[in-house]
Short mmCIF file of C-alpha atoms in Angstrom, two decimals:
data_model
loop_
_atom_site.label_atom_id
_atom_site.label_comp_id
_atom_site.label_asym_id
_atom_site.label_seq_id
_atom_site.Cartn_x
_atom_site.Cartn_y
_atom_site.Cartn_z
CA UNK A 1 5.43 -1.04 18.93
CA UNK A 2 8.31 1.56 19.65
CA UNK A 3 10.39 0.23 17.46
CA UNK A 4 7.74 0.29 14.32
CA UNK A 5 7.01 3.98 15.55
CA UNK A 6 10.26 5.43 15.35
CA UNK A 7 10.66 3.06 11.78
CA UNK A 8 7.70 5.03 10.60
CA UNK A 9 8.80 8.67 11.74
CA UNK A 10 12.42 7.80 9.74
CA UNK A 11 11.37 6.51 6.37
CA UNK A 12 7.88 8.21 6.32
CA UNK A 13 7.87 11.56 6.62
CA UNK A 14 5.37 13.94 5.43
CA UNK A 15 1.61 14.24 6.32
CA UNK A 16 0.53 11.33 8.04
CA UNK A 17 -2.95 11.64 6.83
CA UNK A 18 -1.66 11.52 3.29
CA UNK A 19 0.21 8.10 3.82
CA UNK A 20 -3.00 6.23 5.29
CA UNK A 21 -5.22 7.96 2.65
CA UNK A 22 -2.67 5.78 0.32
CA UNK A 23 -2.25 3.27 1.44
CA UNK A 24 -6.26 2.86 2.28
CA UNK A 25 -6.83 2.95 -1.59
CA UNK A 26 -3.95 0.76 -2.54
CA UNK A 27 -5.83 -2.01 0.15
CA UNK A 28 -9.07 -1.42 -1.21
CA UNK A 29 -7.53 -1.31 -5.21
CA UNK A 30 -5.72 -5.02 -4.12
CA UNK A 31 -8.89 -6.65 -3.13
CA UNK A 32 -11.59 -5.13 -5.99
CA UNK A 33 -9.29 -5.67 -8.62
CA UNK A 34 -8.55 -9.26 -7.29
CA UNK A 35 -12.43 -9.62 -7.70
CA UNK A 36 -12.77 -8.10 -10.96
CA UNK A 37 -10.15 -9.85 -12.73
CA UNK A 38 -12.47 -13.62 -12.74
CA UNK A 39 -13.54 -13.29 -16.15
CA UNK A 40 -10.31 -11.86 -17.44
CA UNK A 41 -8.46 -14.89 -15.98
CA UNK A 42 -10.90 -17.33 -17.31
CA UNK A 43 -10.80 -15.32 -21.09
CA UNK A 44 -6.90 -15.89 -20.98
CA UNK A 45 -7.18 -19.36 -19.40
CA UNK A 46 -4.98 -18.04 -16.95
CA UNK A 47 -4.93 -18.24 -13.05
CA UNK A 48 -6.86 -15.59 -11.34
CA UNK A 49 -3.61 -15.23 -8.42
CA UNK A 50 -1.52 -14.41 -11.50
CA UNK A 51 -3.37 -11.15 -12.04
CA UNK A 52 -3.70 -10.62 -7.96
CA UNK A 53 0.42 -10.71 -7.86
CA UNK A 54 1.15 -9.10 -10.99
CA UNK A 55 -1.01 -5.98 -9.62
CA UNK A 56 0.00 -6.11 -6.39
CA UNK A 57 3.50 -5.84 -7.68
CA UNK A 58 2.70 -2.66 -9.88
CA UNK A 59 0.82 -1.58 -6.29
CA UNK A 60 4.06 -2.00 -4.82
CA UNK A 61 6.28 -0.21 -7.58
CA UNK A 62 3.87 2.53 -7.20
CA UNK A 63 4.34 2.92 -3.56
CA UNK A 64 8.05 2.60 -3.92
CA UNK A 65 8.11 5.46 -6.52
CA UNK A 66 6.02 7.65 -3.86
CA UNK A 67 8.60 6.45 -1.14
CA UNK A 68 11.60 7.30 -3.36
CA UNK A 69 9.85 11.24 -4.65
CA UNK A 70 9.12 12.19 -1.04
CA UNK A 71 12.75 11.48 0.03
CA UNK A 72 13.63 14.28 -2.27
CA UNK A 73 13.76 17.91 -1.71
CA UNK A 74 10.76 19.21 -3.69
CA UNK A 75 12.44 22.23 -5.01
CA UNK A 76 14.83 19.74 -7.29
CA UNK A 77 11.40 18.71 -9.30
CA UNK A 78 11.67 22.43 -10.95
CA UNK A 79 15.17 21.17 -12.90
CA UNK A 80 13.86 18.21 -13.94
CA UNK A 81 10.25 18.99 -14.79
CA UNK A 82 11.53 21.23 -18.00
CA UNK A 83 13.69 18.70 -19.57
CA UNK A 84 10.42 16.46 -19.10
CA UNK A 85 8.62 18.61 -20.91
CA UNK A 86 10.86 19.18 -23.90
CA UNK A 87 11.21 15.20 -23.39
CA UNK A 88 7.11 14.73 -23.52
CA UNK A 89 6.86 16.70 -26.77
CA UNK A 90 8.38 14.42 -29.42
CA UNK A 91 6.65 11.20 -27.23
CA UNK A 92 3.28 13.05 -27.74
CA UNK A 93 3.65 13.58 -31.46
CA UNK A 94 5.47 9.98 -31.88
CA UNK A 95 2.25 8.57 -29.73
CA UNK A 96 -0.06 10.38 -32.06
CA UNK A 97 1.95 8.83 -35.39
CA UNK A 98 2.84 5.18 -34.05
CA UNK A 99 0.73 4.73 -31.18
CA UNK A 100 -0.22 1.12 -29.76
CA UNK A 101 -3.68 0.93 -29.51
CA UNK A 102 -4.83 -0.95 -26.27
CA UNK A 103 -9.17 -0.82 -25.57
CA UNK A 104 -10.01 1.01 -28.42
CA UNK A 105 -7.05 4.19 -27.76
CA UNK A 106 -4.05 4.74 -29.18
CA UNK A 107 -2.68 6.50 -26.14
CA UNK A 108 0.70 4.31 -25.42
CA UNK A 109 4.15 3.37 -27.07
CA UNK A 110 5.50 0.28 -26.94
CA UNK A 111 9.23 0.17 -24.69
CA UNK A 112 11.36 -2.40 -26.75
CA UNK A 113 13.51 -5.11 -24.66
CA UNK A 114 11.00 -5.26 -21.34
CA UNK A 115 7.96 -5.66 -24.06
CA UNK A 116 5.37 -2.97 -21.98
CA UNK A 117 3.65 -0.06 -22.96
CA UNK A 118 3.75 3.20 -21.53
CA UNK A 119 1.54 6.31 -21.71
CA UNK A 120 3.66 9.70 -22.63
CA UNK A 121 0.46 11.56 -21.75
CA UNK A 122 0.99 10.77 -17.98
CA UNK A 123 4.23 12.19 -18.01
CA UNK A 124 3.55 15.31 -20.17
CA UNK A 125 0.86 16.27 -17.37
CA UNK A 126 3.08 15.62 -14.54
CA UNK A 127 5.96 17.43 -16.28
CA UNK A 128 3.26 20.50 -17.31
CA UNK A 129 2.30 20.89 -13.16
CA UNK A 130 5.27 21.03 -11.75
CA UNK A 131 6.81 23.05 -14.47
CA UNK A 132 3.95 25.62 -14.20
CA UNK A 133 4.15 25.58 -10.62
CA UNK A 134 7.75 26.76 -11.03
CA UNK A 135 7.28 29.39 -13.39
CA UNK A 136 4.25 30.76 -12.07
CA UNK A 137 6.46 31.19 -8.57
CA UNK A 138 9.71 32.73 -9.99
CA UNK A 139 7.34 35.71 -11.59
CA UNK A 140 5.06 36.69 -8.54
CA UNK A 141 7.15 39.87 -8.71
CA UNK A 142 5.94 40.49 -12.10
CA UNK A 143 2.87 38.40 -12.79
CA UNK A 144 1.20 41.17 -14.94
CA UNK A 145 3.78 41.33 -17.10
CA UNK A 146 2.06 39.62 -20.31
CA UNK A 147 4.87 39.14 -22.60
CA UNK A 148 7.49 38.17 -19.66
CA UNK A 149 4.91 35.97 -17.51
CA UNK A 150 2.58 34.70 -19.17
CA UNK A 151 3.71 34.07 -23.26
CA UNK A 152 5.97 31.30 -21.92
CA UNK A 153 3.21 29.77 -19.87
CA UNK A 154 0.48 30.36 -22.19
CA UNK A 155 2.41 28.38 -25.16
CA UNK A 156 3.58 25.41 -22.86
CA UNK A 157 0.19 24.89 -21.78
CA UNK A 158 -1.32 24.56 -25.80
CA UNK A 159 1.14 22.71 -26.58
CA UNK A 160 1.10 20.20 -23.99
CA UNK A 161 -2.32 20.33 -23.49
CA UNK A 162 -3.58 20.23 -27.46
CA UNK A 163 -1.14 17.23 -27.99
CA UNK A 164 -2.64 15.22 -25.46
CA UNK A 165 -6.04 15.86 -26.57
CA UNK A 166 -4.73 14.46 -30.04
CA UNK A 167 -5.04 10.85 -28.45
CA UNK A 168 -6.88 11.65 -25.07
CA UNK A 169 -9.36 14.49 -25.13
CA UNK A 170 -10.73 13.48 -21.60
CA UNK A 171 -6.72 14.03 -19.55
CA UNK A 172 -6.00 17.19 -21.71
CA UNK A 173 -9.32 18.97 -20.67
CA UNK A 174 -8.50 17.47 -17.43
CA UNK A 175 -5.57 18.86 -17.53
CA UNK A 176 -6.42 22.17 -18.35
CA UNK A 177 -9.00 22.71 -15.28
CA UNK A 178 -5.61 22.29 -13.67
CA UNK A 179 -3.56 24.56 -15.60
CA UNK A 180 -6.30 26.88 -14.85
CA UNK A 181 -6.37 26.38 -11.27
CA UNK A 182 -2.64 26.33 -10.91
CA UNK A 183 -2.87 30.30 -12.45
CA UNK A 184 -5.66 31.04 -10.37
CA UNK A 185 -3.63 30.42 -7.41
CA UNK A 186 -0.59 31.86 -8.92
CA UNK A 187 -2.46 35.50 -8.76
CA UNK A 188 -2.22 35.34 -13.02
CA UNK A 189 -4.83 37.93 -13.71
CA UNK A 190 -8.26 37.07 -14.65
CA UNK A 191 -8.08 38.92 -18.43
CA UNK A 192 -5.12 36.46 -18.94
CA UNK A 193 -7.09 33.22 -17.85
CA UNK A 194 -9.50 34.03 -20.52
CA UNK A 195 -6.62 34.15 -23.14
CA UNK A 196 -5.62 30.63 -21.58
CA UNK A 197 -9.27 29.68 -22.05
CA UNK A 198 -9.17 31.14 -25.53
CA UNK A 199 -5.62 28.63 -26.43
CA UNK A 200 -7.33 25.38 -24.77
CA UNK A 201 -10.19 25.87 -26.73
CA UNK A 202 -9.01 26.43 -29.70
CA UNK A 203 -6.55 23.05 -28.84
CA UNK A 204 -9.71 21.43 -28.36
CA UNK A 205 -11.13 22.17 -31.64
CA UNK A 206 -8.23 21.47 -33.19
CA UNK A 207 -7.72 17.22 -31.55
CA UNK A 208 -11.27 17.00 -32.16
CA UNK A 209 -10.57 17.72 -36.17
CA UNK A 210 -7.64 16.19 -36.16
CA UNK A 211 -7.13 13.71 -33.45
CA UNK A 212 -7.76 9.69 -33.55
CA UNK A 213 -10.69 10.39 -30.78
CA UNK A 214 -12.43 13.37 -32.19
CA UNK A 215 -15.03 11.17 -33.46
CA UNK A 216 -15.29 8.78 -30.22
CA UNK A 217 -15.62 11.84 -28.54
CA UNK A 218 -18.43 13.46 -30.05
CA UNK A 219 -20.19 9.89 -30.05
CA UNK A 220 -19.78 9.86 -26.58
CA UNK A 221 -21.06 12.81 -25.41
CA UNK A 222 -24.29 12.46 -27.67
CA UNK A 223 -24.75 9.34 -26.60
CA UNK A 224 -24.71 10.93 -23.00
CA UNK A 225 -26.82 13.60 -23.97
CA UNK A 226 -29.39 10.63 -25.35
CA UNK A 227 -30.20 7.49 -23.31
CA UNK A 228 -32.08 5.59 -25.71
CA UNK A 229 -27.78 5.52 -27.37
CA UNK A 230 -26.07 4.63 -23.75
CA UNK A 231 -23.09 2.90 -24.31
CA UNK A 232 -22.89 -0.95 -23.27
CA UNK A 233 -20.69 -0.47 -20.12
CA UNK A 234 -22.40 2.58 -19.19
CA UNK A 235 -25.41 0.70 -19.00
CA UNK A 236 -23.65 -1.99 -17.06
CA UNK A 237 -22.03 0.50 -14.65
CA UNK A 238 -25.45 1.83 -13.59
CA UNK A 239 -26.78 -1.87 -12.94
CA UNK A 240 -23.72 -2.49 -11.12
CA UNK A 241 -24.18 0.31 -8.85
CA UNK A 242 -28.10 -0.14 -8.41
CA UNK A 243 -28.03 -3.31 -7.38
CA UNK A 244 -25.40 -2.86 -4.76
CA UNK A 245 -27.63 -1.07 -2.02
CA UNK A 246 -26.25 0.40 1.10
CA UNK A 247 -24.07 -2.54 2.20
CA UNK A 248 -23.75 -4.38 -1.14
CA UNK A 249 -23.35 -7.96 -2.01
CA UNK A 250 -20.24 -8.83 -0.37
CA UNK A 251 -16.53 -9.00 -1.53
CA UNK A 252 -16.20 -11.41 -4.13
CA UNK A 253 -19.86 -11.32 -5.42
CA UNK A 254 -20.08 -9.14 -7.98
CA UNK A 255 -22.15 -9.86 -10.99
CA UNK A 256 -21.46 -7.36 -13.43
CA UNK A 257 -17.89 -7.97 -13.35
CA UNK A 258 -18.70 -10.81 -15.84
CA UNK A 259 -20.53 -8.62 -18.32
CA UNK A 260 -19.01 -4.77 -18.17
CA UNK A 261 -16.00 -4.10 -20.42
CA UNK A 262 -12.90 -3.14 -17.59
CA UNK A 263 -14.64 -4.00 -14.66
CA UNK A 264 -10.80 -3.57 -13.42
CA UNK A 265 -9.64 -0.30 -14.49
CA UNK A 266 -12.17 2.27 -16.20
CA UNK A 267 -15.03 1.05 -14.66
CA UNK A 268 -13.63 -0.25 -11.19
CA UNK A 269 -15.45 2.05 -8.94
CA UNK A 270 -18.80 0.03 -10.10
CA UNK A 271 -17.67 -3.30 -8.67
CA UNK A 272 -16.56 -1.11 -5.60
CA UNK A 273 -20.29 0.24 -4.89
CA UNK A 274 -21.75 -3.34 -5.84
CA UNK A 275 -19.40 -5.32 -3.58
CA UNK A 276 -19.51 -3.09 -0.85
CA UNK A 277 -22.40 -0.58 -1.45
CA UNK A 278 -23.43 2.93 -1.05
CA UNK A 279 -21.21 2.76 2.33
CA UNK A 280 -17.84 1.61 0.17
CA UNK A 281 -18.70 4.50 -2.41
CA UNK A 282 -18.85 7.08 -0.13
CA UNK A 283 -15.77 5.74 1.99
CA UNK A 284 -13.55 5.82 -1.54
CA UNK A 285 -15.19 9.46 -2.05
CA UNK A 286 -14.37 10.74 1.04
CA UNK A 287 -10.73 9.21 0.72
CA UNK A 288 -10.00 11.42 -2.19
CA UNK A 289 -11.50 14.56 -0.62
CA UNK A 290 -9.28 14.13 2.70
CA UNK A 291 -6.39 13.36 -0.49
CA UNK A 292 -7.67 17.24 -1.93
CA UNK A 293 -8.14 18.72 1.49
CA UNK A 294 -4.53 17.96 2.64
CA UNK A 295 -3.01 18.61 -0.85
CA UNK A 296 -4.63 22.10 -0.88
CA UNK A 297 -3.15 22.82 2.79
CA UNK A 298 -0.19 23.70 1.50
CA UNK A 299 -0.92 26.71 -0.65
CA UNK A 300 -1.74 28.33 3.05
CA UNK A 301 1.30 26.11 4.99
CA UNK A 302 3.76 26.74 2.40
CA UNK A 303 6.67 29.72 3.09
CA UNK A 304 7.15 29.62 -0.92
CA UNK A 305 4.60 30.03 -3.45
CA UNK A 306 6.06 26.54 -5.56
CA UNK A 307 5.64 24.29 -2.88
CA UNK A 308 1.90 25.86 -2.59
CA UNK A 309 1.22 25.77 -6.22
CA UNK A 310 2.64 22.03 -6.75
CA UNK A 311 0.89 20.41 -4.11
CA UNK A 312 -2.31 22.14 -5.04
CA UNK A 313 -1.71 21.81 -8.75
CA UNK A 314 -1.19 17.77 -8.27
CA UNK A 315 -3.37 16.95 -5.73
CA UNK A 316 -6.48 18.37 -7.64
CA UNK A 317 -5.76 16.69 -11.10
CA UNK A 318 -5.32 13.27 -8.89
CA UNK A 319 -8.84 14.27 -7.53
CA UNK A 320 -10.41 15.59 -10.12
CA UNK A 321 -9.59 12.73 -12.39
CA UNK A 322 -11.60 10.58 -9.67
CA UNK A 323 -14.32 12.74 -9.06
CA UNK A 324 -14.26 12.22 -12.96
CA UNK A 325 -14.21 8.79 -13.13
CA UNK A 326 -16.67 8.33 -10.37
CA UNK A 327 -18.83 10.51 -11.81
CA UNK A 328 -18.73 8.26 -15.05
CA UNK A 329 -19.70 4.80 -13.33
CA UNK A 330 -23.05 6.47 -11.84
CA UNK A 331 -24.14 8.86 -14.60
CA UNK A 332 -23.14 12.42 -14.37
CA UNK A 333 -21.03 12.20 -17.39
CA UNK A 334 -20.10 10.42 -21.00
CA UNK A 335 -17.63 7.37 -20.58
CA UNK A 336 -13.91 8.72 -20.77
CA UNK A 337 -11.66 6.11 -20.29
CA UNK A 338 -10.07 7.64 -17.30
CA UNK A 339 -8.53 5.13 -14.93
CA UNK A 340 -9.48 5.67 -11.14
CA UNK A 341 -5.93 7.02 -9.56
CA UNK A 342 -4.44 4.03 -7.29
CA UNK A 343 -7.14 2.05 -7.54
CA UNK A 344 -7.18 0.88 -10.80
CA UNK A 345 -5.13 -2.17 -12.50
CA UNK A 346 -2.76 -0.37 -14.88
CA UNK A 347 1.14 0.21 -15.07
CA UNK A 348 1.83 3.99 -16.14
CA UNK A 349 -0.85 5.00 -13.86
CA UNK A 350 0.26 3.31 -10.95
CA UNK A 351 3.84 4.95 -11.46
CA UNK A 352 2.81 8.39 -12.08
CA UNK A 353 0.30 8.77 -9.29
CA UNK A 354 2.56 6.92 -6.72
CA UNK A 355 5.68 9.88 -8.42
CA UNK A 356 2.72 12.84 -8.05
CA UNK A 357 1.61 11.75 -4.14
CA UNK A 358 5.85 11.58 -3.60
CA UNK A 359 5.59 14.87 -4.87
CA UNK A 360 3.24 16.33 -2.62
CA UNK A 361 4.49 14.58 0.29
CA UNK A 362 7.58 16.01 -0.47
CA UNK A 363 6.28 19.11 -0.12
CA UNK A 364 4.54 18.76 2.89
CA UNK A 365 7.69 17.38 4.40
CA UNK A 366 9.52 20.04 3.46
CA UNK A 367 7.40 22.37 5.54
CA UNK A 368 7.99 20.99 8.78
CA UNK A 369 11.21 19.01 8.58
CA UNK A 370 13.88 21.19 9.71
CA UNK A 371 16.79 18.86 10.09
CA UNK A 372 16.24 18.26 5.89
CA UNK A 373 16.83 21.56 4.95
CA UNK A 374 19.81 22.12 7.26
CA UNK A 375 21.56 18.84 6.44
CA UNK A 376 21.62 20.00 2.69
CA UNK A 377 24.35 22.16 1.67
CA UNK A 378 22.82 23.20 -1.72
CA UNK A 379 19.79 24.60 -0.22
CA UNK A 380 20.50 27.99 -1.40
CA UNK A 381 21.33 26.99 -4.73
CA UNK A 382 18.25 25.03 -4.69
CA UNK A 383 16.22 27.61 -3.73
CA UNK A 384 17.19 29.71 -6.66
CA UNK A 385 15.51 27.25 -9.35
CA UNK A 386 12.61 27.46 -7.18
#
């Protein structure tokens, strides 16, 4: 027991609370998605262990990419995220032009030679975080300062932002609640949030006109708006969670996971609160909330202002995005296709959210590790870009 102690308190540093809310979700992701991946198996004619190793592998990548991002000094992530972002633009507009379409969205490119497909939209947003984290920190001094401040931010966040919502309305606006939260934080003036507010509408306006979802969009949300038009797997998603109770059926013995579209990914949470009931939903609930609670700790905990405004900035756009997608499955908003963040059966998602909790624990390590920033002889250099 020693020895597995002092192996933890080596390789896993950061807040502990952080690492069991993970992997918690990743436990609970293995065993619904093994139960909600029947009918796909049968529809393929395939083996239903094939899907349970396949996503158990991309659980594993994901917690490998986490492991790898929160051995590295968080301060580093304000380089790189600016060449992603200049990266992210030309994969946005190629998505937009040649995108694969996978479930009824265009949102992914195909990756020649390993024959997958991956979703520039995930990157752009963690690129945009970080990235706005950073530049929101360097200009405390002068955060007033419109044209100095807040042009460069304003512009990177339409830009990003509007050529999401080209493919994927639901993660730009997403986005943007984060963008706006991140310069809420970041002291940016409240006459200058209604500018930003100003841009992401008029990016809004302008994917709905012009983007392959506009139309899927506005269909959505009126069929929201009017229940006699609920969609099919809303429908299904609300029988799926009335008939689970308080304790629900059991793992394993879901029915609704033969009849709703993605009982797997979009629409996961469903066979969650039918499997295990009202008592599962509320455990995966409060799982995020502890995820948001400890994220947010660090815009107090933090001696600089990035490591505040990343860990903030991610952890809320992981939560929000489930809030979101919970909020779908019961009926407190129009279907979105958002995947539920390390619980559902995807590849890009999986990646991204294990690179974004790295992040964060990254940044809570950095706060109380004391021996890391001693044993690094660039920390001043380092600091600089940060």
């Amino acid at each position: 027991m020693t020895k597995i102690k002092a192996w933890v308190d080596e390789h896993l540093k950061g807040d502990p609370v952080i690492w069991a809310v993970v992997f918690a979700l990743s436990l609970i992701s293995i065993l619904v998605v093994y139960s909600a991946t029947g009918t796909l198996a049968f529809k393929h004619m395939k083996n239903p262990e094939s899907y349970l190793l396949k996503h158990t592998i991309l659980i594993g990548v994901g917690l490998f990419a986490m492991w790898l991002a929160h051995r590295v000094d968080y301060r580093y992530y304000s380089r790189i995220s600016r060449l992603a972002l200049w990266v992210s633009v030309p994969l946005l507009l190629y998505t937009f032009t040649n995108g694969v379409s996978l479930n009824d969205a265009s949102r992914w490119i195909s990756v020649p030679i390993i024959h997958a497909t991956f979703q520039p939209s995930d990157l752009a947003s963690l690129a945009l975080i970080t990235s706005l984290a950073s530049m929101l920190s360097k200009r405390q001094q002068n955060i007033a300062d419109f044209k100095e401040s807040l042009i460069p931010i304003l512009i990177w966040c339409g830009v990003i932002c509007g050529l999401i919502a080209l493919t994927n309305l639901s993660s730009a606006i997403l986005l943007f609640l984060t963008c706006m939260l991140i310069m809420f934080i970041g002291r940016v003036p409240v006459k200058y949030l209604a500018m930003l507010v100003f841009v992401g509408t008029l990016s809004g306006v302008v994917a709905l006109k012009f983007g392959v979802r506009g139309e899927t969009a506005k269909s959505r949300i009126e069929s929201f708006l009017n229940e006699d038009k609920l969609p099919f797997q809303a429908m299904q998603a609300r029988l799926a969670v009335a008939t689970g109770g308080v304790a629900g059926k059991g793992p394993g013995q879901s029915q609704q996971r033969n009849i709703l579209p993605h009982p797997y990914s979009d629409f996961v949470y469903a066979i969650i609160i039918e499997e295990y009931g009202m008592v599962g939903g509320v455990v995966v609930l409060v799982l995020y909330l502890v995820l948001l609670s400890r994220g947010m700790k660090a815009v107090v905990k933090s001696e600089r202002a990035y490591g505040g405004l990343l860990s903030a900035g991610l952890s809320f756009s992981l939560v929000l995005q489930a809030l979101v997608n919970m909020g779908v499955v019961v009926g407190l908003g129009p279907v979105t296709g958002l995947p539920l963040p390390m619980v559902s059966m995807g590849g890009t998602s999986l990646l991204f959210t294990g690179l974004s909790l790295g992040i964060i624990l990254s940044v809570s390590r950095g706060e109380t590790d004391t021996s890391w920033k001693e044993s690094s002889g660039i920390t001043k250099n380092v600091a600089r870009a940060a």
